[in-house]
PDB file of C-alpha atoms in Angstrom:
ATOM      1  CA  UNK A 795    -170.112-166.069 -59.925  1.00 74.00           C
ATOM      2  CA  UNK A 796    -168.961-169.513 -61.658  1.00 84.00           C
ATOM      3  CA  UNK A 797    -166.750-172.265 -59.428  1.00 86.00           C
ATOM      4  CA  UNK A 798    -163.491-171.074 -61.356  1.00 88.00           C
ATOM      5  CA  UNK A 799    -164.347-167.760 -59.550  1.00 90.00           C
ATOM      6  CA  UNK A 800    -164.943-169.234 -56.461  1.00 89.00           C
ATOM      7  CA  UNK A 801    -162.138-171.369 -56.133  1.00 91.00           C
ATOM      8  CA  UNK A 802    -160.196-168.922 -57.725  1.00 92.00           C
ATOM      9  CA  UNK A 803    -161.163-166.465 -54.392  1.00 93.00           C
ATOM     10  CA  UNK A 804    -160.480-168.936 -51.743  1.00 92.00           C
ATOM     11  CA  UNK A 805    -157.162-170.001 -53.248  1.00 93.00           C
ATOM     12  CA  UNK A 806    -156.515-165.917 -53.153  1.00 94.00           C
ATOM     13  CA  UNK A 807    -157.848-165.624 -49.393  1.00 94.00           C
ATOM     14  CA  UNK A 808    -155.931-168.822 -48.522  1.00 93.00           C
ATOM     15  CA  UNK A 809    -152.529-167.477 -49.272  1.00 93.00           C
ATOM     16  CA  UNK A 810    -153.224-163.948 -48.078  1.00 93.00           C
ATOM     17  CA  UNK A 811    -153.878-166.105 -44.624  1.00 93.00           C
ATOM     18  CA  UNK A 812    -150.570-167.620 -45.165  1.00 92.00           C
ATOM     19  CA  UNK A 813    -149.214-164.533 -44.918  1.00 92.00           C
ATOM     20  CA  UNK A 814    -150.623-162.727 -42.530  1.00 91.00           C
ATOM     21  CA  UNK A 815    -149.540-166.092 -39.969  1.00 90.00           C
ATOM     22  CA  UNK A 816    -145.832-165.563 -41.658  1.00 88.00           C
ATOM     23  CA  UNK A 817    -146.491-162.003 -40.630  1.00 85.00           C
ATOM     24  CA  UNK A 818    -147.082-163.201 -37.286  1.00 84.00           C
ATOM     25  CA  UNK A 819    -144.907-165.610 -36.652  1.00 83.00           C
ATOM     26  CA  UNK A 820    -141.886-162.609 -37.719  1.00 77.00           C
ATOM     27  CA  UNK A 821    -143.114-160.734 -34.886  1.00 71.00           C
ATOM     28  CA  UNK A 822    -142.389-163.651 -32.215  1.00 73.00           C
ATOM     29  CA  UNK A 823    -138.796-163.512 -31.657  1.00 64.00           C
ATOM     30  CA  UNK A 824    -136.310-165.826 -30.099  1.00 63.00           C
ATOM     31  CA  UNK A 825    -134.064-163.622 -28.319  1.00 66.00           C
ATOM     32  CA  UNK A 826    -134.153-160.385 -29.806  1.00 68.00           C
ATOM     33  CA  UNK A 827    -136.307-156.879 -29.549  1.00 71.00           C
ATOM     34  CA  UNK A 828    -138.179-156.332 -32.625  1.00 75.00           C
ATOM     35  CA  UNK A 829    -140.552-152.651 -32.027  1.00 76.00           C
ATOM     36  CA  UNK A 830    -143.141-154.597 -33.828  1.00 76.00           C
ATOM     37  CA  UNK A 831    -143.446-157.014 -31.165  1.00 77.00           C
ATOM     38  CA  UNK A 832    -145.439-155.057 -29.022  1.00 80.00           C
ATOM     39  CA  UNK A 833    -148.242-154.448 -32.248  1.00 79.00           C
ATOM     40  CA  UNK A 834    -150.551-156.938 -30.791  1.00 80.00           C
ATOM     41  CA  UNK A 835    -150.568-155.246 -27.018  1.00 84.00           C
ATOM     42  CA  UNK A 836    -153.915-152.784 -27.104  1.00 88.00           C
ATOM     43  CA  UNK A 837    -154.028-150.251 -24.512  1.00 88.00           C
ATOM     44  CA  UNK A 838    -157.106-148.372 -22.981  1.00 86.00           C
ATOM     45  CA  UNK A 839    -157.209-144.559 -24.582  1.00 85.00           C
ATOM     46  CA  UNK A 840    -160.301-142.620 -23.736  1.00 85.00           C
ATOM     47  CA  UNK A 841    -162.464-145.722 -23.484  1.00 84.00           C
ATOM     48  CA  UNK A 842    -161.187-147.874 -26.888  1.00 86.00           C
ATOM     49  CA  UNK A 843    -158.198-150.106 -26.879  1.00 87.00           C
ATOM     50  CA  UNK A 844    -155.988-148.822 -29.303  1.00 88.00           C
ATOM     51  CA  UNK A 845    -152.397-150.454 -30.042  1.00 87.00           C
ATOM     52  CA  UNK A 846    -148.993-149.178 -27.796  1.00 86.00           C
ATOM     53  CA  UNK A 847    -147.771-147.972 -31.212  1.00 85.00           C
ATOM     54  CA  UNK A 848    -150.663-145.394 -31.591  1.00 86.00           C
ATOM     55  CA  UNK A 849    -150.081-143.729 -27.986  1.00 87.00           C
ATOM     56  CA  UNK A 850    -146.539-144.223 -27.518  1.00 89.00           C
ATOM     57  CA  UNK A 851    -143.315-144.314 -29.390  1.00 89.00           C
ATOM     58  CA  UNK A 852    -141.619-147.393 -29.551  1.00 88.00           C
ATOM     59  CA  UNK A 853    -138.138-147.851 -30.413  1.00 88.00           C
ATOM     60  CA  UNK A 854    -135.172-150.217 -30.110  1.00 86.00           C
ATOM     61  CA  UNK A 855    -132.301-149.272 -27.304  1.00 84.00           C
ATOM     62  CA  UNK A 856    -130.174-152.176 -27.891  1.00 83.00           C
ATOM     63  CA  UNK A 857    -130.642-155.858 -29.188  1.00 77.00           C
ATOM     64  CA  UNK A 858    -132.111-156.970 -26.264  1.00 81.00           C
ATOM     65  CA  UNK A 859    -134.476-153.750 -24.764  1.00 87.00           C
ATOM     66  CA  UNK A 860    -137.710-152.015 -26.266  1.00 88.00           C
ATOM     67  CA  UNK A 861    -137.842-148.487 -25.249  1.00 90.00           C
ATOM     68  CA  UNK A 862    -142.135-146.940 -24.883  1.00 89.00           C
ATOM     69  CA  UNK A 863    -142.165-143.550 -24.686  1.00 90.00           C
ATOM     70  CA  UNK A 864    -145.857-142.824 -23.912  1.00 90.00           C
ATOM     71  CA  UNK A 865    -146.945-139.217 -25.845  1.00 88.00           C
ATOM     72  CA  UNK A 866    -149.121-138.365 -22.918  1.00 87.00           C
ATOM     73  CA  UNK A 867    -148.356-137.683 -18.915  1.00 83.00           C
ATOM     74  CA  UNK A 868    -151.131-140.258 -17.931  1.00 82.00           C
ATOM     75  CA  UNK A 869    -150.719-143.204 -20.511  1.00 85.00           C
ATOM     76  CA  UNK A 870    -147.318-144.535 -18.701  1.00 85.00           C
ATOM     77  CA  UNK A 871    -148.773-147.010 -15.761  1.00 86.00           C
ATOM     78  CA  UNK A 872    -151.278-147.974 -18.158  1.00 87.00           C
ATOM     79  CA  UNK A 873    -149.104-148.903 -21.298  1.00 88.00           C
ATOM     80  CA  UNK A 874    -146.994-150.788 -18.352  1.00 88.00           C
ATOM     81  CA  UNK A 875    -149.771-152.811 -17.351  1.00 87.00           C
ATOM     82  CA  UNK A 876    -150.758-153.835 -20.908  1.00 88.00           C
ATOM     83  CA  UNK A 877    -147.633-155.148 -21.854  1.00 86.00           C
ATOM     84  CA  UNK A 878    -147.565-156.899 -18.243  1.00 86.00           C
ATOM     85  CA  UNK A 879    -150.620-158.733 -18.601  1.00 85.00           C
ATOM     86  CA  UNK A 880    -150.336-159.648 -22.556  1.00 82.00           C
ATOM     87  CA  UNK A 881    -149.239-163.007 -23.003  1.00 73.00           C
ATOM     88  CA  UNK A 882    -145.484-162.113 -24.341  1.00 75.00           C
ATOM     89  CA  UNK A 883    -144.217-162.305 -20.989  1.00 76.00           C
ATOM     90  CA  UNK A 884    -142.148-159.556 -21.130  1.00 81.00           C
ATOM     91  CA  UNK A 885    -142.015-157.333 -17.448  1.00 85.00           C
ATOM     92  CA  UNK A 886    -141.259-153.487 -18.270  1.00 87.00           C
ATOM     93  CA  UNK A 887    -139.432-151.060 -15.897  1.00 87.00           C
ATOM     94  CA  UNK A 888    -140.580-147.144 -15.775  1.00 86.00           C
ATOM     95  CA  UNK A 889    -137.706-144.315 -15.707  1.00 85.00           C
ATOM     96  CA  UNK A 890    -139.938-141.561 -15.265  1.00 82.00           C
ATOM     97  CA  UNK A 891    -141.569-141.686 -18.844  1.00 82.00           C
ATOM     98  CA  UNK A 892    -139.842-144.065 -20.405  1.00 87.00           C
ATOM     99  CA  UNK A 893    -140.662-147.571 -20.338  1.00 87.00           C
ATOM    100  CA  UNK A 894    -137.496-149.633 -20.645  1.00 88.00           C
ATOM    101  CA  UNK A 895    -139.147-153.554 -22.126  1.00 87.00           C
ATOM    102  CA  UNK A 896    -136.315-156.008 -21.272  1.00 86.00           C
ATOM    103  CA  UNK A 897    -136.136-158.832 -23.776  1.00 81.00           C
ATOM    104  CA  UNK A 898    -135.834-161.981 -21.004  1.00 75.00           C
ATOM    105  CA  UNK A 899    -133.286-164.552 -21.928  1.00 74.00           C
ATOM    106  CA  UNK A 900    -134.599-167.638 -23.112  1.00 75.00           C
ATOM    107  CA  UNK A 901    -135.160-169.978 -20.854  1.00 78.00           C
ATOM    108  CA  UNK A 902    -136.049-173.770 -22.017  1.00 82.00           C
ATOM    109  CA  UNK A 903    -139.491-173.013 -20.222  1.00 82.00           C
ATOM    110  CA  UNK A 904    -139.872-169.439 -22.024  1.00 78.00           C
ATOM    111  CA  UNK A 905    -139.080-171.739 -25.344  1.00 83.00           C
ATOM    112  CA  UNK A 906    -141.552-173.459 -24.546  1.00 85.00           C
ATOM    113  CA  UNK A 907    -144.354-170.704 -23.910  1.00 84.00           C
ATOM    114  CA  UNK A 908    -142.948-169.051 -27.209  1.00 85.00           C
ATOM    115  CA  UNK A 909    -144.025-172.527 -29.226  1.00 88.00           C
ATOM    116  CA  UNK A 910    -147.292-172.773 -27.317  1.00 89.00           C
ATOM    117  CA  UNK A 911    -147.900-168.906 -28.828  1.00 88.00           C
ATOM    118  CA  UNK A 912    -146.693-170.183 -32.330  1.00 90.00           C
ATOM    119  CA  UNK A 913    -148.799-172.949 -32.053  1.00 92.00           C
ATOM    120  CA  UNK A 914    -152.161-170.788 -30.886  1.00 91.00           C
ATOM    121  CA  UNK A 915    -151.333-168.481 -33.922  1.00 90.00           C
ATOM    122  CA  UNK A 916    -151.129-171.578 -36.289  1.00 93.00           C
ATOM    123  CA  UNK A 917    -154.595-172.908 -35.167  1.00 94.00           C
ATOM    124  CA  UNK A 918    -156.062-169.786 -35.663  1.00 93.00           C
ATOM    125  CA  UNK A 919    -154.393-169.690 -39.327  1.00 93.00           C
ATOM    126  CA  UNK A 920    -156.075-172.975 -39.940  1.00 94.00           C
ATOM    127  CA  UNK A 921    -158.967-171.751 -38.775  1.00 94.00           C
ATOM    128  CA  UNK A 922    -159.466-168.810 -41.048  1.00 94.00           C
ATOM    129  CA  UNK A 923    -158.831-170.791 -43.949  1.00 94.00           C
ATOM    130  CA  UNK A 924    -161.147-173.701 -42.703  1.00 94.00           C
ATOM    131  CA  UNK A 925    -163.938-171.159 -42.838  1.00 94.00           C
ATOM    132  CA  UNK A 926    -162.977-169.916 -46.222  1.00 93.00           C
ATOM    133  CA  UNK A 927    -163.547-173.083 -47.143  1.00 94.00           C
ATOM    134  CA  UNK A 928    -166.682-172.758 -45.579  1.00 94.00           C
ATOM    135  CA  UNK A 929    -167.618-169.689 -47.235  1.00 93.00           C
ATOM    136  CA  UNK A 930    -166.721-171.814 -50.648  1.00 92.00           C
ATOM    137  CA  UNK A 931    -168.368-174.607 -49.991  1.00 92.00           C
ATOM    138  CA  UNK A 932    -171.643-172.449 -49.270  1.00 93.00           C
ATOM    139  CA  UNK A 933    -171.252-170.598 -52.592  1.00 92.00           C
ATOM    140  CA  UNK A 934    -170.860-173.886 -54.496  1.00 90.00           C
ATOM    141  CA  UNK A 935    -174.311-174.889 -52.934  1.00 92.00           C
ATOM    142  CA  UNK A 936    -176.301-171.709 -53.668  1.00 91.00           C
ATOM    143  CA  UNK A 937    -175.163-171.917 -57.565  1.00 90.00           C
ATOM    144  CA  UNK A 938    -176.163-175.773 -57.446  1.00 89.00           C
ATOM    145  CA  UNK A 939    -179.640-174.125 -55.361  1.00 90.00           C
ATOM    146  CA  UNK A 940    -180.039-171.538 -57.777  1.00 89.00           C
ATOM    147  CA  UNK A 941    -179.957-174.457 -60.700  1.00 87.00           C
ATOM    148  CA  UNK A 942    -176.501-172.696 -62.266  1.00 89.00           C
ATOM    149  CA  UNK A 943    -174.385-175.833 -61.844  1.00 86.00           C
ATOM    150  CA  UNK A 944    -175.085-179.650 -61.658  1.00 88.00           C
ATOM    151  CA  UNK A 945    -174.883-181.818 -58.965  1.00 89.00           C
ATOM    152  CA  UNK A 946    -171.734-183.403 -59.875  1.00 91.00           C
ATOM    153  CA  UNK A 947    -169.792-179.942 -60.670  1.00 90.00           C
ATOM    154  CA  UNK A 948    -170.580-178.688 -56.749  1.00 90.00           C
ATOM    155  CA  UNK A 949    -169.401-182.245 -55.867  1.00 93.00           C
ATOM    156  CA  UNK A 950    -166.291-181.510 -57.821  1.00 92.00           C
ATOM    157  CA  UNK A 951    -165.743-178.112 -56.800  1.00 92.00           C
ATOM    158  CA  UNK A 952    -165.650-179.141 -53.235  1.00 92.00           C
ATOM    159  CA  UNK A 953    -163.537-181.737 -53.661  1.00 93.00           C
ATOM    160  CA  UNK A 954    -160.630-179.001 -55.277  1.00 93.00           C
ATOM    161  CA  UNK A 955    -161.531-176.661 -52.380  1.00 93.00           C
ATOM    162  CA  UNK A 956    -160.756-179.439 -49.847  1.00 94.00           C
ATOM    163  CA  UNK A 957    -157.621-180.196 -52.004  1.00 95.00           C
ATOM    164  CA  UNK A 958    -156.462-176.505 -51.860  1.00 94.00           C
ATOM    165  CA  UNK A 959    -157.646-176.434 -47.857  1.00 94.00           C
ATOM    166  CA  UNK A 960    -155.590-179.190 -47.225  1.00 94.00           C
ATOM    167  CA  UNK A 961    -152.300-177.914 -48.973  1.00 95.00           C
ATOM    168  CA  UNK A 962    -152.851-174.463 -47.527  1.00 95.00           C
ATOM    169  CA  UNK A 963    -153.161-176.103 -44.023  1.00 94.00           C
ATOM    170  CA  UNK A 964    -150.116-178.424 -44.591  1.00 95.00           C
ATOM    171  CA  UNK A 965    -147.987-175.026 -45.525  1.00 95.00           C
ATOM    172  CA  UNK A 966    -148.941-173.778 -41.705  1.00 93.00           C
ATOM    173  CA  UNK A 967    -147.831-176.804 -40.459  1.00 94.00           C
ATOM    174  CA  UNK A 968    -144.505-176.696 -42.590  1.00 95.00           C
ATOM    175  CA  UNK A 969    -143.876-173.013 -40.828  1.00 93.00           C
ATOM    176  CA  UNK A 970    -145.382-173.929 -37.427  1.00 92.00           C
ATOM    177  CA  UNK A 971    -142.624-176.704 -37.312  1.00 92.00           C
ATOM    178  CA  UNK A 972    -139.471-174.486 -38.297  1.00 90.00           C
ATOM    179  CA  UNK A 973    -140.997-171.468 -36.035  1.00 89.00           C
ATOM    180  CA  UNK A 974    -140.590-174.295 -33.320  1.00 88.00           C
ATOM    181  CA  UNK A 975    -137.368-175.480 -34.695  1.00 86.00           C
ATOM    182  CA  UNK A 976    -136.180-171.603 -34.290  1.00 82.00           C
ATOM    183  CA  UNK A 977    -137.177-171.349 -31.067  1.00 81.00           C
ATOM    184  CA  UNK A 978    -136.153-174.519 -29.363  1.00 79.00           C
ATOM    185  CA  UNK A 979    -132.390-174.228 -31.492  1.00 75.00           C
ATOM    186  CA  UNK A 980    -130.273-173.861 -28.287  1.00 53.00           C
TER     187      UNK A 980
END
């Protein structure tokens, strides 16, 4: 493996961390239901958490209510309870089966849970691609260890991967602030 590669593989990893935090930050809405923003609640299913959208159906109702219909007798209280205790602060209501998810309006306080969420999934975006940097960096060393590369070209190499670190961390911080902007736009 030669530095072009590496770098080349990190800039790769960077952006595919870009977009899975775009992917994430699409799934936190501002006042609408979206099915896929239950995809992060995991539900107990003989003994492994599994996601609400591998037990249950979920579908839209109207713009502002999530509709669970669990595929088993049993799984109702407990799909309930996950999506009661995740941190989306959404309270569901059971009609028998069905789980009706009420979208809550937004509140200036639940604006300001919503950009604390944003801002949790950001840092963990910059932390994925800190440690590819990591993982980089490391390579770099064990080609200057294993004598493939001089001194000066690891030197270089880490100074590009920092470059590319700090552009790809800038680019969260460009959607963290209009995810905010979104959320807080009365």
């Amino acid at each position: 493996m030669s530095i072009a590669d590496i770098k080349k593989t990190a800039e790769q990893k960077m952006a595919k961390s870009v977009e899975a935090f775009k992917h994430e930050l699409a799934k936190i809405r501002t006042g609408r239901a979206h099915p896929g923003l239950l995809d992060q609640v995991h539900v107990e299913y003989y003994g492994s958490m599994v996601p609400i959208s591998q037990v249950a159906n979920v579908t839209l109702l109207d713009a502002r209510t999530i509709s669970v219909q669990p595929w088993e007798k049993g799984m109702g209280p407990k799909i309930e309870k996950a999506i009661r205790e995740s941190d989306l602060g959404l309270n569901p209501a059971a009609q028998g089966d069905l789980l009706r998810v009420p979208m809550p309006p937004l509140t200036e306080e639940r604006r300001k849970e919503l950009t604390k969420v944003v801002r949790h999934a950001g840092e963990e975006a910059k932390v994925a691609v800190r440690n590819l940097r990591r993982d980089a960096n490391e390579h770099a060393k064990k080609l200057l260890k294993d004598k493939q590369i001089t001194e000066d070209e690891e030197r270089r190499s880490q100074d590009e991967i920092q470059k590319l670190t700090d552009r790809t961390v800038a680019e969260i911080d460009k959607l963290i602030a209009a995810k905010e902007a979104e959320i807080m736009a009365v």
